[in-house]
Short mmCIF file of C-alpha atoms and ligand atoms in Angstrom, two decimals:
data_model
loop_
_atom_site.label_atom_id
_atom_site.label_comp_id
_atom_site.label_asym_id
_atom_site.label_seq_id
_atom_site.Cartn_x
_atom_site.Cartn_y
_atom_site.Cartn_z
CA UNK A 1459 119.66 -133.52 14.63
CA UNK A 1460 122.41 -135.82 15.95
CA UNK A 1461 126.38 -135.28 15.24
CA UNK A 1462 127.50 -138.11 13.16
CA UNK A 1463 131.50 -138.42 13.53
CA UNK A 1464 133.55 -140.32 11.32
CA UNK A 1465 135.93 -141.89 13.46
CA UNK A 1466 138.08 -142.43 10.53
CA UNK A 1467 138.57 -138.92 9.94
CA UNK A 1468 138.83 -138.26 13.65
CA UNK A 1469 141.82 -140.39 13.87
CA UNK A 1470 143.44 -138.97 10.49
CA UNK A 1471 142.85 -135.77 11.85
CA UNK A 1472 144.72 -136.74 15.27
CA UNK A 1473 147.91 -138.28 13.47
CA UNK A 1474 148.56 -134.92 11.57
CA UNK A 1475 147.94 -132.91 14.78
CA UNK A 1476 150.82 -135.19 16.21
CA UNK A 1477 152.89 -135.17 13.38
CA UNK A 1478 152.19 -131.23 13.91
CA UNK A 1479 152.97 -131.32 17.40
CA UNK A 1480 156.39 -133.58 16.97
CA UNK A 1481 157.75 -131.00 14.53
CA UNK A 1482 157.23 -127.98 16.54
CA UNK A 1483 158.94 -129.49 19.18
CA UNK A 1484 161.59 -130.39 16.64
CA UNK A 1485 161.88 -126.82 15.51
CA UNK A 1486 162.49 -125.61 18.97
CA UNK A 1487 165.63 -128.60 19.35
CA UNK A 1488 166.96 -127.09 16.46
CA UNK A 1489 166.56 -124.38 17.69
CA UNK A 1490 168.53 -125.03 20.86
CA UNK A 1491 171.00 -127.33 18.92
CA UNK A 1492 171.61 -124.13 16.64
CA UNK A 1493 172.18 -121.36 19.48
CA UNK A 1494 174.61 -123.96 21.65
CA UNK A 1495 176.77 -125.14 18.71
CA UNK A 1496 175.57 -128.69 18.43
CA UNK A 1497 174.99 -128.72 14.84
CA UNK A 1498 178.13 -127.30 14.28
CA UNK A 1499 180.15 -129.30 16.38
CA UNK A 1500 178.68 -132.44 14.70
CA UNK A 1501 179.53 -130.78 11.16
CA UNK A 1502 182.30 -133.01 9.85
CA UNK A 1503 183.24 -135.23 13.13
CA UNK A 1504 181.92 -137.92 11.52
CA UNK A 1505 180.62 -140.37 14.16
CA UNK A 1506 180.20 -139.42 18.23
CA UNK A 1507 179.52 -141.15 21.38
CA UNK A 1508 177.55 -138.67 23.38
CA UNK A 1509 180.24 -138.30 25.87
CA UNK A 1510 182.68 -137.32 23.19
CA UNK A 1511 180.03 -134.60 22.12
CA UNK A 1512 179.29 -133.62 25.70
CA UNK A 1513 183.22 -133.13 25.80
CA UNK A 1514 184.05 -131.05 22.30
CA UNK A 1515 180.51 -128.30 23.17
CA UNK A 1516 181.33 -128.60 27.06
CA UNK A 1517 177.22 -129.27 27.62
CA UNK A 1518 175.77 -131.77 29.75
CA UNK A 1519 175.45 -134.80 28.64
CA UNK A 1520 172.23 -135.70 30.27
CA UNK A 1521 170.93 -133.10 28.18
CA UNK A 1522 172.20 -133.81 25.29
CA UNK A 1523 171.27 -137.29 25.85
CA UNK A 1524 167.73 -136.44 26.13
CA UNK A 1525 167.89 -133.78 22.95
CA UNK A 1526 169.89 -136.38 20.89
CA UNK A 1527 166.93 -138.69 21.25
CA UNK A 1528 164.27 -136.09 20.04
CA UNK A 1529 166.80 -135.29 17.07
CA UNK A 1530 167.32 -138.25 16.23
CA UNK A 1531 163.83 -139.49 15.85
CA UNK A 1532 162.85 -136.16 14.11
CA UNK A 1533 165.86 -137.46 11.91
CA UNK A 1534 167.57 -133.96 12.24
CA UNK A 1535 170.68 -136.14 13.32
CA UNK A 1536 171.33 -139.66 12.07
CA UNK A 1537 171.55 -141.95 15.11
CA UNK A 1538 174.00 -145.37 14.65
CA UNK A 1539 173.32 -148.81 15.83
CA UNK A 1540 175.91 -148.47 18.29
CA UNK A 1541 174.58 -145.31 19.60
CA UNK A 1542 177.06 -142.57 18.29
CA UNK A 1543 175.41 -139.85 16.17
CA UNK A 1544 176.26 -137.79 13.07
CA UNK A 1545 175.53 -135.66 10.12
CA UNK A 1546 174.73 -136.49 6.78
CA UNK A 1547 175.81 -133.94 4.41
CA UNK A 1548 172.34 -133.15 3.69
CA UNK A 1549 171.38 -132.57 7.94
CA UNK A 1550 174.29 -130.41 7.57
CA UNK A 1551 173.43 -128.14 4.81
CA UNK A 1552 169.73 -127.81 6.33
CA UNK A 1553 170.87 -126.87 10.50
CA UNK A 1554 174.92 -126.37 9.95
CA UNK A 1555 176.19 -124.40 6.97
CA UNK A 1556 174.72 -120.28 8.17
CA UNK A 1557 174.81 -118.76 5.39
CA UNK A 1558 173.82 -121.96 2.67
CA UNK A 1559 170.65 -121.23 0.68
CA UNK A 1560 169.28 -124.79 2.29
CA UNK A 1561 170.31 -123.75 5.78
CA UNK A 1562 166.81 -123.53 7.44
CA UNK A 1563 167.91 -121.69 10.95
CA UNK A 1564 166.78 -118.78 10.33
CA UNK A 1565 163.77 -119.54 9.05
CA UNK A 1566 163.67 -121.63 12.41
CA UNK A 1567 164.75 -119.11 14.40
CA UNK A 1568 161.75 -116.64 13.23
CA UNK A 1569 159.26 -119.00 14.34
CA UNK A 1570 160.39 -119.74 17.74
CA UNK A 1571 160.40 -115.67 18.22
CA UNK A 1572 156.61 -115.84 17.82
CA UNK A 1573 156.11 -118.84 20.37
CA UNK A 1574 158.68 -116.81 22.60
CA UNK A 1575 156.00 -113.96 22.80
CA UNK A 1576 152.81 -115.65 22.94
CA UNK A 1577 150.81 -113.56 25.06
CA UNK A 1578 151.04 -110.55 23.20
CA UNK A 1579 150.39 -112.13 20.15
CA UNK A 1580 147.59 -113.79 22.01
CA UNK A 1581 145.96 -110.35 23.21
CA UNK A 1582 146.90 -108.44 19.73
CA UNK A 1583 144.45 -111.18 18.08
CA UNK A 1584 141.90 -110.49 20.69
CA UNK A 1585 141.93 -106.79 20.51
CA UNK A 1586 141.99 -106.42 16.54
CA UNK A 1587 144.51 -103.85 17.57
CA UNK A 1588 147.98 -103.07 15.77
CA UNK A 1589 151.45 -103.86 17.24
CA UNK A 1590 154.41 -102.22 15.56
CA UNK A 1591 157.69 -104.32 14.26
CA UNK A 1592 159.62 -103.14 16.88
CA UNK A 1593 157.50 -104.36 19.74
CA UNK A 1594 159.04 -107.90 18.68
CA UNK A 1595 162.03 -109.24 19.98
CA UNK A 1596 166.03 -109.29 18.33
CA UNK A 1597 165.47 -112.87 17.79
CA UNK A 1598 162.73 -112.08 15.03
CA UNK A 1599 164.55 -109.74 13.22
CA UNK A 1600 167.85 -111.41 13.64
CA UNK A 1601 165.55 -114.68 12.08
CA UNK A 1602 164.47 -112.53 9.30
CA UNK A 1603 167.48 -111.70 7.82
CA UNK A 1604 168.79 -115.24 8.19
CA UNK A 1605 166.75 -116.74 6.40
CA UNK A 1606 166.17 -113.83 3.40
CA UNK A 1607 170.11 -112.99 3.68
CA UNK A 1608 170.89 -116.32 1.47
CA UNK A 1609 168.17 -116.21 -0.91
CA UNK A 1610 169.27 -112.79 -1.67
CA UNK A 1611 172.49 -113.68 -1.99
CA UNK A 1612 172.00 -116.45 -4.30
CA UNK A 1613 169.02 -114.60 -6.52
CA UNK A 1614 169.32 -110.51 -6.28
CA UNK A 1615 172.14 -109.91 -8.73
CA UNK A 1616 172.25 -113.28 -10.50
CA UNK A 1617 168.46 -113.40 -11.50
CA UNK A 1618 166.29 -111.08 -10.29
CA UNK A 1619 167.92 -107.45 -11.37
CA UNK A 1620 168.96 -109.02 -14.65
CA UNK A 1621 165.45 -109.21 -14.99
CA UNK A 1622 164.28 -106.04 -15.15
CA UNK A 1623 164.07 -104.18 -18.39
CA UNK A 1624 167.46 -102.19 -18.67
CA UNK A 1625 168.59 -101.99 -14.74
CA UNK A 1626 171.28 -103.67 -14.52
CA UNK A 1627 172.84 -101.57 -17.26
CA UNK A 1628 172.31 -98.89 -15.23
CA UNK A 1629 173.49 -99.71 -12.08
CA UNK A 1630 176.38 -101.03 -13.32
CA UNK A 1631 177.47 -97.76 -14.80
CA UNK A 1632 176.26 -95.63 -11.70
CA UNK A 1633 172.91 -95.12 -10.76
CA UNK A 1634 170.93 -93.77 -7.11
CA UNK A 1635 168.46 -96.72 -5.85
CA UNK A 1636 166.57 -97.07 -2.85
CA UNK A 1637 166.15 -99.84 -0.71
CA UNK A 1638 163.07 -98.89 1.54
CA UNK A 1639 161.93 -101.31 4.40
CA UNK A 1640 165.10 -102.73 4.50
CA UNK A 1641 165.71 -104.10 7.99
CA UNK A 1642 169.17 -105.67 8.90
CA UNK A 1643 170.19 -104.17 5.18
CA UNK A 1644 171.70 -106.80 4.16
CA UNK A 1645 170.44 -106.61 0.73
CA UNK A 1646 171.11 -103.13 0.80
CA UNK A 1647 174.80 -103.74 0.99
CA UNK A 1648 174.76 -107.05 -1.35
CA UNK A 1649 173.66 -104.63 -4.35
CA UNK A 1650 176.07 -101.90 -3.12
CA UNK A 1651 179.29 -104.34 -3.31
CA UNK A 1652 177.78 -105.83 -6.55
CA UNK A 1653 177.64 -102.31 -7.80
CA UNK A 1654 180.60 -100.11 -6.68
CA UNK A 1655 179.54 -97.22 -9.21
CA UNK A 1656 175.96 -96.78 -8.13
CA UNK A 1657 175.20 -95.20 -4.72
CA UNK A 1658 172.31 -96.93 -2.43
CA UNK A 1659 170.55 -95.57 0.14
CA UNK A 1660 168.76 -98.49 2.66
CA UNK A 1661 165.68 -96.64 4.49
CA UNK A 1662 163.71 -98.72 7.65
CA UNK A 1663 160.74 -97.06 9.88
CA UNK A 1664 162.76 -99.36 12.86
CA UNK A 1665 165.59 -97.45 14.39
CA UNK A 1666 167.49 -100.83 16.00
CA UNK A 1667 167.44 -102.11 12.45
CA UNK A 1668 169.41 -98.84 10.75
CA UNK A 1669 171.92 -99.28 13.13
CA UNK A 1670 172.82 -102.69 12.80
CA UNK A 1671 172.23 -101.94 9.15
CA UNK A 1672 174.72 -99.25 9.64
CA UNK A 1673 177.61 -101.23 11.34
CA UNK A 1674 177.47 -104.16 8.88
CA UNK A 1675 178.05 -101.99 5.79
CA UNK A 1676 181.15 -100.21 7.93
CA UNK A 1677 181.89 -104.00 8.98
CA UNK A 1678 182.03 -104.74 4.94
CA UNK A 1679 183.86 -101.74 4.29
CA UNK A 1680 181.15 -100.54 1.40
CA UNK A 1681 181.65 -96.66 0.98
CA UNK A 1682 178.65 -96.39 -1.39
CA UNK A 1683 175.80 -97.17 0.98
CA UNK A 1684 173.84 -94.94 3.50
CA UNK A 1685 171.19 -95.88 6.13
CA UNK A 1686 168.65 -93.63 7.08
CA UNK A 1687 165.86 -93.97 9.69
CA UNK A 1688 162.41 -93.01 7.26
CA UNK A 1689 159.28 -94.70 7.11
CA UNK A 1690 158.25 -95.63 3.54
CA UNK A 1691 155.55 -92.62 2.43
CA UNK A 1692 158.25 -89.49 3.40
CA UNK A 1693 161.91 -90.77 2.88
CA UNK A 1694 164.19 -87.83 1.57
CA UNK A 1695 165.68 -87.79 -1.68
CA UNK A 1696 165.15 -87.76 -5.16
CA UNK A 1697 165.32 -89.04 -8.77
CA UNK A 1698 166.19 -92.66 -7.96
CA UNK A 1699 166.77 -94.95 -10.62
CA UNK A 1700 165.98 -97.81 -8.62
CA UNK A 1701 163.54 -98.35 -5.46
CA UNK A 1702 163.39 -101.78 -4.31
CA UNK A 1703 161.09 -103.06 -1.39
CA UNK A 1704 161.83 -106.44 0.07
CA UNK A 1705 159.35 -108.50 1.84
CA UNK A 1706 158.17 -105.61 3.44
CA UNK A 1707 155.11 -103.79 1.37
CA UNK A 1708 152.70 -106.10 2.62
CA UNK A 1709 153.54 -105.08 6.12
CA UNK A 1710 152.86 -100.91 5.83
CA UNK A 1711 149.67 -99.45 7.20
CA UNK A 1712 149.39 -97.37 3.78
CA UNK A 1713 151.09 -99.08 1.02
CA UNK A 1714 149.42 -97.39 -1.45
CA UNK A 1715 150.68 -94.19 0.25
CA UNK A 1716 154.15 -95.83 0.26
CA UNK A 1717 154.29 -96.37 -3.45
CA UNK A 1718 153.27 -93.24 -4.06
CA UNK A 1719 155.76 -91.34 -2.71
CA UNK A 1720 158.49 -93.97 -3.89
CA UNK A 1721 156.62 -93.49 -7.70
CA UNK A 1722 157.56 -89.28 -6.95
CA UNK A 1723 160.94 -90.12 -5.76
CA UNK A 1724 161.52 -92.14 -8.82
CA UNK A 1725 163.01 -90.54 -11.68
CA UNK A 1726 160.51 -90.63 -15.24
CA UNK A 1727 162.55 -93.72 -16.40
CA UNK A 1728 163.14 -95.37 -12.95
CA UNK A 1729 161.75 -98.77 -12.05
CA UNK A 1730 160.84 -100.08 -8.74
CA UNK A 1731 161.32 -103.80 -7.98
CA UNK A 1732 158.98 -105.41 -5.59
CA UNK A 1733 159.76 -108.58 -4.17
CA UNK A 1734 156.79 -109.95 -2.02
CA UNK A 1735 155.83 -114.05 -0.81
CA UNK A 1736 154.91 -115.27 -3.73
CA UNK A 1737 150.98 -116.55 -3.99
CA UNK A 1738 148.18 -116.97 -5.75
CA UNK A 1739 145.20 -114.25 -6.28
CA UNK A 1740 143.08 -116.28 -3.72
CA UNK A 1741 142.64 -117.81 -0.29
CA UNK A 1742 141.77 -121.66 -2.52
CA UNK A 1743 145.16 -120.97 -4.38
CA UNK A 1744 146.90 -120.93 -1.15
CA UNK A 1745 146.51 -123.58 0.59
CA UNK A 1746 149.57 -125.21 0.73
CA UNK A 1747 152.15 -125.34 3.05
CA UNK A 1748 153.77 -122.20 2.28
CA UNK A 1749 150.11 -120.50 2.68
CA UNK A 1750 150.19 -122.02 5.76
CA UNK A 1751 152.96 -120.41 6.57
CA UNK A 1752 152.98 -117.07 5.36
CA UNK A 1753 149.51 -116.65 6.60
CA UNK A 1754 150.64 -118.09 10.12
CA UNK A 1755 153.44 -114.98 10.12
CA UNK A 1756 150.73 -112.98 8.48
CA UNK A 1757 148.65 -113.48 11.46
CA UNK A 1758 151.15 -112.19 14.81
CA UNK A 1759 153.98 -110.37 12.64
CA UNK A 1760 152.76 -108.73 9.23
CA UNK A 1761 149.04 -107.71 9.26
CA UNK A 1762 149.55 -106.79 13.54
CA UNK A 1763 152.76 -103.99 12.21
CA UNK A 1764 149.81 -102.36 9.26
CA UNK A 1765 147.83 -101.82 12.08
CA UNK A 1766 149.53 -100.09 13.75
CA UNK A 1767 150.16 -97.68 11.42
CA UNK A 1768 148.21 -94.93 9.78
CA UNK A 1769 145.71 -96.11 7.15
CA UNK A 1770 146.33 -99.73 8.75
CA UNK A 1771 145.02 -101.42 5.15
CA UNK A 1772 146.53 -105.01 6.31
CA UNK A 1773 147.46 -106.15 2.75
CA UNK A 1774 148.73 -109.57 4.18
CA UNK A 1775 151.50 -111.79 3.04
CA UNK A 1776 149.61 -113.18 1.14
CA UNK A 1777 148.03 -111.05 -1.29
CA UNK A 1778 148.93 -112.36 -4.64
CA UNK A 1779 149.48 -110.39 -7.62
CA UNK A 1780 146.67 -109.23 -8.90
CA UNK A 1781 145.78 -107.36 -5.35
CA UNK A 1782 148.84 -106.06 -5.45
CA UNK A 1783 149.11 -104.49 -8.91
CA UNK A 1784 146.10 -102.98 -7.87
CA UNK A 1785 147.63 -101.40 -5.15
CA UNK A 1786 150.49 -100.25 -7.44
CA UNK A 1787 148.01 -98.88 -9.80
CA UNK A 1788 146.20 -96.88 -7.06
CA UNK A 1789 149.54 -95.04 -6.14
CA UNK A 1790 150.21 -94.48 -10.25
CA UNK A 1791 152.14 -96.69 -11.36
CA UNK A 1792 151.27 -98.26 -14.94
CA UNK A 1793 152.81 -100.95 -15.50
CA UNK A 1794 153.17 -104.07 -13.41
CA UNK A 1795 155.12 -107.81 -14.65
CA UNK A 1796 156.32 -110.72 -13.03
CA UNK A 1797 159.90 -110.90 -14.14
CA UNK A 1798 160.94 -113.56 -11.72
CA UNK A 1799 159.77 -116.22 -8.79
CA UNK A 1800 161.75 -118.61 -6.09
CA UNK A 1801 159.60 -121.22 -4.07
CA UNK A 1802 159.04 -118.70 -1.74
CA UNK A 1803 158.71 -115.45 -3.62
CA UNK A 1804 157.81 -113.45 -6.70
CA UNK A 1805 159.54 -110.46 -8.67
CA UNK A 1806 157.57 -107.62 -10.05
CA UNK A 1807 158.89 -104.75 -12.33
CA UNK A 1808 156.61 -101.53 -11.44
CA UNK A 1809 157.24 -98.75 -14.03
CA UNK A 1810 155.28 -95.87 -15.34
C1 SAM B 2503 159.86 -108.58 6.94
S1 SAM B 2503 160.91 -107.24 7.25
C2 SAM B 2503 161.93 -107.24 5.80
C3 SAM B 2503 163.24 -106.54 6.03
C4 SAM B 2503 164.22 -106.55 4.86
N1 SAM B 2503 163.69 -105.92 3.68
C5 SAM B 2503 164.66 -107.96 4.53
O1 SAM B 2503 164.32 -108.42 3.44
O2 SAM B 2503 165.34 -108.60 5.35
C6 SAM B 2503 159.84 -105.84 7.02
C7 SAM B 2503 160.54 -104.52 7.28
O3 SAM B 2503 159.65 -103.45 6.91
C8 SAM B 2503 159.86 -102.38 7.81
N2 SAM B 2503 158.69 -101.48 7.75
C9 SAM B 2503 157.41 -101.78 8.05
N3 SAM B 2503 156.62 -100.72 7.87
C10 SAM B 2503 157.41 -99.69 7.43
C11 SAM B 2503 157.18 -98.36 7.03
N4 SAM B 2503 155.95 -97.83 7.06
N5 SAM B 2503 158.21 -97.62 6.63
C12 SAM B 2503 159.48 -98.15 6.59
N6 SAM B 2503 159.76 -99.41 6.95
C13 SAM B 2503 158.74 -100.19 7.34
C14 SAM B 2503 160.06 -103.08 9.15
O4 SAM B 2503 160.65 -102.24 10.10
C15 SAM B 2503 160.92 -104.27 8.73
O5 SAM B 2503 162.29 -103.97 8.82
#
């Protein structure tokens, strides 16, 4: 039987491709523009020739000429009639202001870590074998916490403890809570200064991570936090009040293992608080752009690091609630509610 091709769709298909192709290109400018201070230097200046650019970041200006240009048409950067550039307010909230909620750069910054290391993610697919979080570069984990850093700021103890059934009682008046998975720590040491009574303890199965973990809390001068290099199914301690696992369930080999031993280290009337990408309960609910996304990361960062661990059960980013309350079940817990969401993810209370 012949192939009968719709030329119409051929060519729809090849504009999105393009428009694909023009913004990963864009995200690597902003990348660059990010890392050599041109978004900040263009913060606030109002309008500049690209000489007077070239002149306040000491770059070339044949070079900035030429990434000006791409910027510009990306409309990263406004570009004037008489060829001096700026940014809006808005351009500067989104690639100037580190630290804003909008400010996308880390987010940015996470994806150009996986182009950076194509190959291996190239001969991971190919094998179907594991490869462990650390086996990626500073640049994703520094990426990471960039871009989760603000939303934590903004949502942990505004909305998403509040929400939890009697916590932030609790904590306020002194309480023990683990932070397991936690990376960079930086919401480890957000809830410590929130909560100078309680005493938090920030676990991670990646040694670099603890001790940058380690030298931002001394850098914050926050007595009542401690780092500790454990992976998630033997951590020490006991009778918690609080666990908390951010963004990072999905990406244990055995996460039913994990909650398990987080459900033993939990005192009778603890809670733990899972924050995962929020989704729906199935690969048709998720296809959207932030499916496309998570799944993307899902694909060389978060299923590759269960892999390579022991029970390697590859959860994905993805899962949606209703996999993982069964999960949660499976280790023991009872009880599992959505107490809160962002755009990007969603807050369960695990009890019982
Ligand atoms: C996506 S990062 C999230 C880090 C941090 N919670 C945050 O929100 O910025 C996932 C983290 O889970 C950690 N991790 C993965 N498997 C682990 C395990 N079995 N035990 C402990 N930590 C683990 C990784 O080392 C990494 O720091």
């Amino acid at each position: 039987m012949s192939e009968q091709i719709d030329m119409a769709r051929v060519e729809e298909l090849a504009g999105k491709v393009i428009g694909d192709v023009a913004g990963a290109l864009s995200l690597y400018m902003a990348y660059i523009g990010d890392q050599t201070g041109v978004f900040e230097a263009l913060d606030g200046a109002g309008r500049l020739t690209i000489a007077e650019l070239a002149k306040k970041t000491g770059l070339n200006e044949k070079y900035l000429h030429e990434w000006l240009g791409s910027v510009s048409a990306a409309g990263y950067v406004t570009m004037h009639e008489d060829e001096t550039f700026s940014l809006s307010p808005e351009q500067a909230l989104i690639f100037a202001r580190e630290g804003q909620p909008a400010c996308m750069q880390g987010f940015i910054q996470a994806v150009v870590s996986q182009y950076e290391q194509h190959e291996k993610a190239v001969s991971t697919f190919a094998s179907g074998e594991g490869r462990p979080w650390g086996d990626h570069t500073q640049c994703l984990f520094c990426g990471v916490d960039r871009f989760f850093r603000p939303g934590y700021e903004a949502n942990l103890t505004a909305d998403w403890i509040p929400s939890l059934s009697g916590v932030e009682g609790k904590l306020k008046a002194g309480a023990k809570v683990a932070d397991i998975g936690c990376g960079h720590g930086s919401s480890t040491v957000l809830m410590a200064q929130s909560y100078p009574d309680s005493e938090f303890h920030g676990f991670d199965y990646h040694a670099p991570s603890i001790e940058i973990a380690k030298t931002a809390a001394h850098e914050a001068g926050v007595p009542n936090v401690h780092f500790h290099v454990a992976n998630a199914k033997e951590f020490g301690g006991a009778d918690f009040d609080l666990a908390c696992i951010f963004d990072a369930l999905h990406d244990m080999g055995d996460p039913v293992g994990a909650a398990r031993h987080i459900r033993e280290t939990l005192k009778d009337s603890g809670t733990l608080m899972l924050v995962e990408p929020i989704a729906g309960d199935s690969f048709a609910e998720n296809m959207n752009p932030l499916g496309q996304i998570f799944y993307a990361f899902s694909t060389t960062v978060c299923t590759p690091n269960s892999l390579s661990q022991e029970v390697a059960l590859g959860l994905g980013a993805q899962a949606g609630q209703k996999r993982l309350t069964e999960v949660l079940k499976e280790a023991g817990f009872r009880n599992v509610r959505r107490t809160s969401e962002t755009a990007t993810n969603m807050v369960l209370e695990v009890t019982g």
